[in-house]
């Protein structure tokens, strides 16, 4: 029995090594294309990168969307120009050692609120030869020194109501 087990395990071939640089370049291109589609409200292109079972979280605490709901939101946008984005910092891409999943983080401001940073965090899975977004979380990320200003401003707002 031990010799059969040894033969079976010895005959298994190791998977080919993953070219992390190549996968990172593919993810850079995906995010460039996805970002341009977002800015231009190109719903068809955005949808082509979303996994059928994706979870997409907006900035509002109630915004938990699946692919279909996400598409409906962006189909209603009349002026895609409001999504002009100014990226800052490096896009962080972490590919899993097996090359089948990745995390991508990017930060930017929007033209209509240039003083409020936004951070998108993506989880992607590679199916066959295509990367697909399975999770996206979009969050406003104020600087630490601005948190008390926001807390004070929202408190005043609540008192007025």
PDB file of C-alpha atoms in Angstrom:
ATOM      1  CA  UNK A   1       0.000   0.000   0.000  1.00  0.00           C
ATOM      2  CA  UNK A   2       2.783   2.433   0.912  1.00  0.00           C
ATOM      3  CA  UNK A   3       4.605   1.784  -2.359  1.00  0.00           C
ATOM      4  CA  UNK A   4       1.414   2.410  -4.379  1.00  0.00           C
ATOM      5  CA  UNK A   5       0.811   5.663  -2.516  1.00  0.00           C
ATOM      6  CA  UNK A   6       4.441   6.658  -3.131  1.00  0.00           C
ATOM      7  CA  UNK A   7       4.130   5.912  -6.863  1.00  0.00           C
ATOM      8  CA  UNK A   8       0.865   7.855  -7.165  1.00  0.00           C
ATOM      9  CA  UNK A   9       2.213  10.923  -5.415  1.00  0.00           C
ATOM     10  CA  UNK A  10       5.566  10.764  -7.196  1.00  0.00           C
ATOM     11  CA  UNK A  11       3.865  10.718 -10.606  1.00  0.00           C
ATOM     12  CA  UNK A  12       1.887  13.877  -9.966  1.00  0.00           C
ATOM     13  CA  UNK A  13       3.327  16.788 -11.821  1.00  0.00           C
ATOM     14  CA  UNK A  14       3.704  20.112 -10.107  1.00  0.00           C
ATOM     15  CA  UNK A  15       1.606  22.884 -11.610  1.00  0.00           C
ATOM     16  CA  UNK A  16       3.539  25.230 -13.862  1.00  0.00           C
ATOM     17  CA  UNK A  17       4.992  28.245 -12.050  1.00  0.00           C
ATOM     18  CA  UNK A  18       2.850  31.350 -12.047  1.00  0.00           C
ATOM     19  CA  UNK A  19       4.224  34.412 -13.811  1.00  0.00           C
ATOM     20  CA  UNK A  20       3.192  36.997 -11.203  1.00  0.00           C
ATOM     21  CA  UNK A  21       4.522  39.899 -13.310  1.00  0.00           C
ATOM     22  CA  UNK A  22       2.398  38.834 -16.269  1.00  0.00           C
ATOM     23  CA  UNK A  23      -0.707  38.448 -14.096  1.00  0.00           C
ATOM     24  CA  UNK A  24      -0.052  41.845 -12.496  1.00  0.00           C
ATOM     25  CA  UNK A  25       0.213  43.434 -15.966  1.00  0.00           C
ATOM     26  CA  UNK A  26      -3.067  41.786 -16.976  1.00  0.00           C
ATOM     27  CA  UNK A  27      -4.745  43.186 -13.856  1.00  0.00           C
ATOM     28  CA  UNK A  28      -3.310  46.664 -14.541  1.00  0.00           C
ATOM     29  CA  UNK A  29      -4.846  46.539 -18.029  1.00  0.00           C
ATOM     30  CA  UNK A  30      -8.171  45.293 -16.677  1.00  0.00           C
ATOM     31  CA  UNK A  31      -8.350  48.171 -14.200  1.00  0.00           C
ATOM     32  CA  UNK A  32      -7.399  50.704 -16.845  1.00  0.00           C
ATOM     33  CA  UNK A  33     -10.185  49.428 -19.107  1.00  0.00           C
ATOM     34  CA  UNK A  34     -12.690  49.085 -16.241  1.00  0.00           C
ATOM     35  CA  UNK A  35     -11.868  52.601 -15.000  1.00  0.00           C
ATOM     36  CA  UNK A  36     -12.352  54.121 -18.462  1.00  0.00           C
ATOM     37  CA  UNK A  37     -15.661  52.271 -18.782  1.00  0.00           C
ATOM     38  CA  UNK A  38     -16.696  53.614 -15.366  1.00  0.00           C
ATOM     39  CA  UNK A  39     -15.831  57.195 -16.307  1.00  0.00           C
ATOM     40  CA  UNK A  40     -17.771  56.888 -19.577  1.00  0.00           C
ATOM     41  CA  UNK A  41     -20.669  54.876 -18.104  1.00  0.00           C
ATOM     42  CA  UNK A  42     -19.880  52.090 -20.559  1.00  0.00           C
ATOM     43  CA  UNK A  43     -22.081  49.587 -18.775  1.00  0.00           C
ATOM     44  CA  UNK A  44     -21.467  46.777 -21.258  1.00  0.00           C
ATOM     45  CA  UNK A  45     -17.699  46.864 -20.734  1.00  0.00           C
ATOM     46  CA  UNK A  46     -18.017  47.127 -16.950  1.00  0.00           C
ATOM     47  CA  UNK A  47     -20.445  44.199 -16.881  1.00  0.00           C
ATOM     48  CA  UNK A  48     -18.068  42.047 -18.917  1.00  0.00           C
ATOM     49  CA  UNK A  49     -15.592  42.125 -16.006  1.00  0.00           C
ATOM     50  CA  UNK A  50     -18.121  41.353 -13.261  1.00  0.00           C
ATOM     51  CA  UNK A  51     -18.573  37.799 -12.056  1.00  0.00           C
ATOM     52  CA  UNK A  52     -22.202  36.620 -12.157  1.00  0.00           C
ATOM     53  CA  UNK A  53     -22.153  36.201  -8.354  1.00  0.00           C
ATOM     54  CA  UNK A  54     -20.289  39.420  -7.593  1.00  0.00           C
ATOM     55  CA  UNK A  55     -20.970  41.612  -4.581  1.00  0.00           C
ATOM     56  CA  UNK A  56     -20.541  45.333  -5.219  1.00  0.00           C
ATOM     57  CA  UNK A  57     -20.642  47.771  -2.304  1.00  0.00           C
ATOM     58  CA  UNK A  58     -21.139  51.490  -2.817  1.00  0.00           C
ATOM     59  CA  UNK A  59     -20.341  54.332  -0.464  1.00  0.00           C
ATOM     60  CA  UNK A  60     -23.783  54.298   1.176  1.00  0.00           C
ATOM     61  CA  UNK A  61     -24.209  51.730   3.986  1.00  0.00           C
ATOM     62  CA  UNK A  62     -27.264  50.353   2.161  1.00  0.00           C
ATOM     63  CA  UNK A  63     -25.522  49.832  -1.179  1.00  0.00           C
ATOM     64  CA  UNK A  64     -24.981  46.085  -1.481  1.00  0.00           C
ATOM     65  CA  UNK A  65     -25.523  45.193  -5.128  1.00  0.00           C
ATOM     66  CA  UNK A  66     -25.271  42.147  -7.306  1.00  0.00           C
ATOM     67  CA  UNK A  67     -24.173  42.419 -10.930  1.00  0.00           C
ATOM     68  CA  UNK A  68     -27.681  43.079 -12.254  1.00  0.00           C
ATOM     69  CA  UNK A  69     -28.391  45.818  -9.684  1.00  0.00           C
ATOM     70  CA  UNK A  70     -25.012  47.449 -10.332  1.00  0.00           C
ATOM     71  CA  UNK A  71     -25.717  47.544 -14.066  1.00  0.00           C
ATOM     72  CA  UNK A  72     -29.157  49.114 -13.496  1.00  0.00           C
ATOM     73  CA  UNK A  73     -27.603  51.888 -11.382  1.00  0.00           C
ATOM     74  CA  UNK A  74     -25.092  52.796 -14.089  1.00  0.00           C
ATOM     75  CA  UNK A  75     -27.626  52.578 -16.909  1.00  0.00           C
ATOM     76  CA  UNK A  76     -29.516  55.459 -15.225  1.00  0.00           C
ATOM     77  CA  UNK A  77     -26.554  57.841 -15.143  1.00  0.00           C
ATOM     78  CA  UNK A  78     -27.234  60.694 -17.537  1.00  0.00           C
ATOM     79  CA  UNK A  79     -23.955  62.620 -17.197  1.00  0.00           C
ATOM     80  CA  UNK A  80     -20.963  60.304 -17.021  1.00  0.00           C
ATOM     81  CA  UNK A  81     -18.722  63.373 -16.727  1.00  0.00           C
ATOM     82  CA  UNK A  82     -19.438  63.533 -13.001  1.00  0.00           C
ATOM     83  CA  UNK A  83     -17.191  60.504 -12.605  1.00  0.00           C
ATOM     84  CA  UNK A  84     -14.020  62.216 -13.744  1.00  0.00           C
ATOM     85  CA  UNK A  85     -11.342  60.640 -11.570  1.00  0.00           C
ATOM     86  CA  UNK A  86      -7.924  61.792 -10.456  1.00  0.00           C
ATOM     87  CA  UNK A  87      -5.911  58.810  -9.210  1.00  0.00           C
ATOM     88  CA  UNK A  88      -3.250  59.259  -6.562  1.00  0.00           C
ATOM     89  CA  UNK A  89      -0.742  56.935  -5.003  1.00  0.00           C
ATOM     90  CA  UNK A  90       0.130  53.565  -6.439  1.00  0.00           C
ATOM     91  CA  UNK A  91      -2.426  50.975  -7.438  1.00  0.00           C
ATOM     92  CA  UNK A  92      -1.678  48.004  -5.201  1.00  0.00           C
ATOM     93  CA  UNK A  93      -2.027  44.588  -6.828  1.00  0.00           C
ATOM     94  CA  UNK A  94      -1.479  41.413  -4.819  1.00  0.00           C
ATOM     95  CA  UNK A  95      -1.694  38.211  -6.850  1.00  0.00           C
ATOM     96  CA  UNK A  96      -2.041  34.953  -4.905  1.00  0.00           C
ATOM     97  CA  UNK A  97       0.900  32.554  -5.334  1.00  0.00           C
ATOM     98  CA  UNK A  98      -1.297  30.152  -7.334  1.00  0.00           C
ATOM     99  CA  UNK A  99      -2.213  32.966  -9.767  1.00  0.00           C
ATOM    100  CA  UNK A 100      -5.963  32.286  -9.427  1.00  0.00           C
ATOM    101  CA  UNK A 101      -7.008  35.217  -7.223  1.00  0.00           C
ATOM    102  CA  UNK A 102      -5.934  38.773  -6.541  1.00  0.00           C
ATOM    103  CA  UNK A 103      -6.663  41.866  -4.482  1.00  0.00           C
ATOM    104  CA  UNK A 104      -6.443  45.314  -6.088  1.00  0.00           C
ATOM    105  CA  UNK A 105      -6.609  48.630  -4.216  1.00  0.00           C
ATOM    106  CA  UNK A 106      -6.755  52.031  -5.891  1.00  0.00           C
ATOM    107  CA  UNK A 107      -7.383  55.554  -4.603  1.00  0.00           C
ATOM    108  CA  UNK A 108      -8.715  58.611  -6.351  1.00  0.00           C
ATOM    109  CA  UNK A 109     -10.801  61.753  -6.051  1.00  0.00           C
ATOM    110  CA  UNK A 110     -13.820  62.649  -8.144  1.00  0.00           C
ATOM    111  CA  UNK A 111     -14.133  65.950  -9.997  1.00  0.00           C
ATOM    112  CA  UNK A 112     -17.226  66.961  -8.051  1.00  0.00           C
ATOM    113  CA  UNK A 113     -15.557  66.363  -4.653  1.00  0.00           C
ATOM    114  CA  UNK A 114     -11.813  66.811  -5.066  1.00  0.00           C
ATOM    115  CA  UNK A 115     -11.118  67.022  -1.317  1.00  0.00           C
ATOM    116  CA  UNK A 116     -12.653  63.655  -0.442  1.00  0.00           C
ATOM    117  CA  UNK A 117     -10.479  60.638  -1.262  1.00  0.00           C
ATOM    118  CA  UNK A 118     -12.168  57.453  -2.453  1.00  0.00           C
ATOM    119  CA  UNK A 119     -10.739  53.942  -2.169  1.00  0.00           C
ATOM    120  CA  UNK A 120     -11.863  50.984  -4.252  1.00  0.00           C
ATOM    121  CA  UNK A 121     -10.922  47.502  -3.069  1.00  0.00           C
ATOM    122  CA  UNK A 122     -11.425  44.642  -5.520  1.00  0.00           C
ATOM    123  CA  UNK A 123     -11.219  40.893  -5.158  1.00  0.00           C
ATOM    124  CA  UNK A 124     -10.749  39.074  -8.458  1.00  0.00           C
ATOM    125  CA  UNK A 125     -10.694  35.457  -9.511  1.00  0.00           C
ATOM    126  CA  UNK A 126      -9.186  34.042 -12.645  1.00  0.00           C
ATOM    127  CA  UNK A 127     -11.536  31.766 -14.537  1.00  0.00           C
ATOM    128  CA  UNK A 128      -9.811  29.996 -17.398  1.00  0.00           C
ATOM    129  CA  UNK A 129      -7.775  32.862 -18.874  1.00  0.00           C
ATOM    130  CA  UNK A 130      -9.882  35.840 -17.770  1.00  0.00           C
ATOM    131  CA  UNK A 131      -9.825  37.830 -14.555  1.00  0.00           C
ATOM    132  CA  UNK A 132     -13.279  38.585 -13.151  1.00  0.00           C
ATOM    133  CA  UNK A 133     -14.266  40.979 -10.355  1.00  0.00           C
ATOM    134  CA  UNK A 134     -16.067  39.073  -7.625  1.00  0.00           C
ATOM    135  CA  UNK A 135     -16.090  41.837  -5.008  1.00  0.00           C
ATOM    136  CA  UNK A 136     -15.820  45.623  -5.094  1.00  0.00           C
ATOM    137  CA  UNK A 137     -16.029  47.967  -2.144  1.00  0.00           C
ATOM    138  CA  UNK A 138     -16.067  51.707  -2.794  1.00  0.00           C
ATOM    139  CA  UNK A 139     -15.473  53.829   0.298  1.00  0.00           C
ATOM    140  CA  UNK A 140     -14.848  57.443   1.140  1.00  0.00           C
ATOM    141  CA  UNK A 141     -11.571  57.604   3.043  1.00  0.00           C
ATOM    142  CA  UNK A 142     -11.048  60.943   4.739  1.00  0.00           C
ATOM    143  CA  UNK A 143      -7.665  61.801   6.143  1.00  0.00           C
ATOM    144  CA  UNK A 144      -7.349  61.123   9.858  1.00  0.00           C
ATOM    145  CA  UNK A 145      -7.084  64.834  10.619  1.00  0.00           C
ATOM    146  CA  UNK A 146     -10.465  65.399   8.911  1.00  0.00           C
ATOM    147  CA  UNK A 147     -12.440  62.784  10.850  1.00  0.00           C
ATOM    148  CA  UNK A 148     -13.379  65.113  13.736  1.00  0.00           C
ATOM    149  CA  UNK A 149     -14.421  67.806  11.227  1.00  0.00           C
ATOM    150  CA  UNK A 150     -16.764  65.289   9.610  1.00  0.00           C
ATOM    151  CA  UNK A 151     -18.081  64.128  12.978  1.00  0.00           C
ATOM    152  CA  UNK A 152     -18.764  67.735  13.992  1.00  0.00           C
ATOM    153  CA  UNK A 153     -20.397  68.613  10.654  1.00  0.00           C
ATOM    154  CA  UNK A 154     -22.716  65.593  10.741  1.00  0.00           C
ATOM    155  CA  UNK A 155     -23.632  66.293  14.376  1.00  0.00           C
ATOM    156  CA  UNK A 156     -24.646  69.864  13.482  1.00  0.00           C
ATOM    157  CA  UNK A 157     -26.666  68.484  10.555  1.00  0.00           C
ATOM    158  CA  UNK A 158     -28.543  66.076  12.838  1.00  0.00           C
ATOM    159  CA  UNK A 159     -29.343  68.850  15.343  1.00  0.00           C
ATOM    160  CA  UNK A 160     -30.839  71.017  12.572  1.00  0.00           C
ATOM    161  CA  UNK A 161     -33.193  68.233  11.424  1.00  0.00           C
TER     162      UNK A 161
END
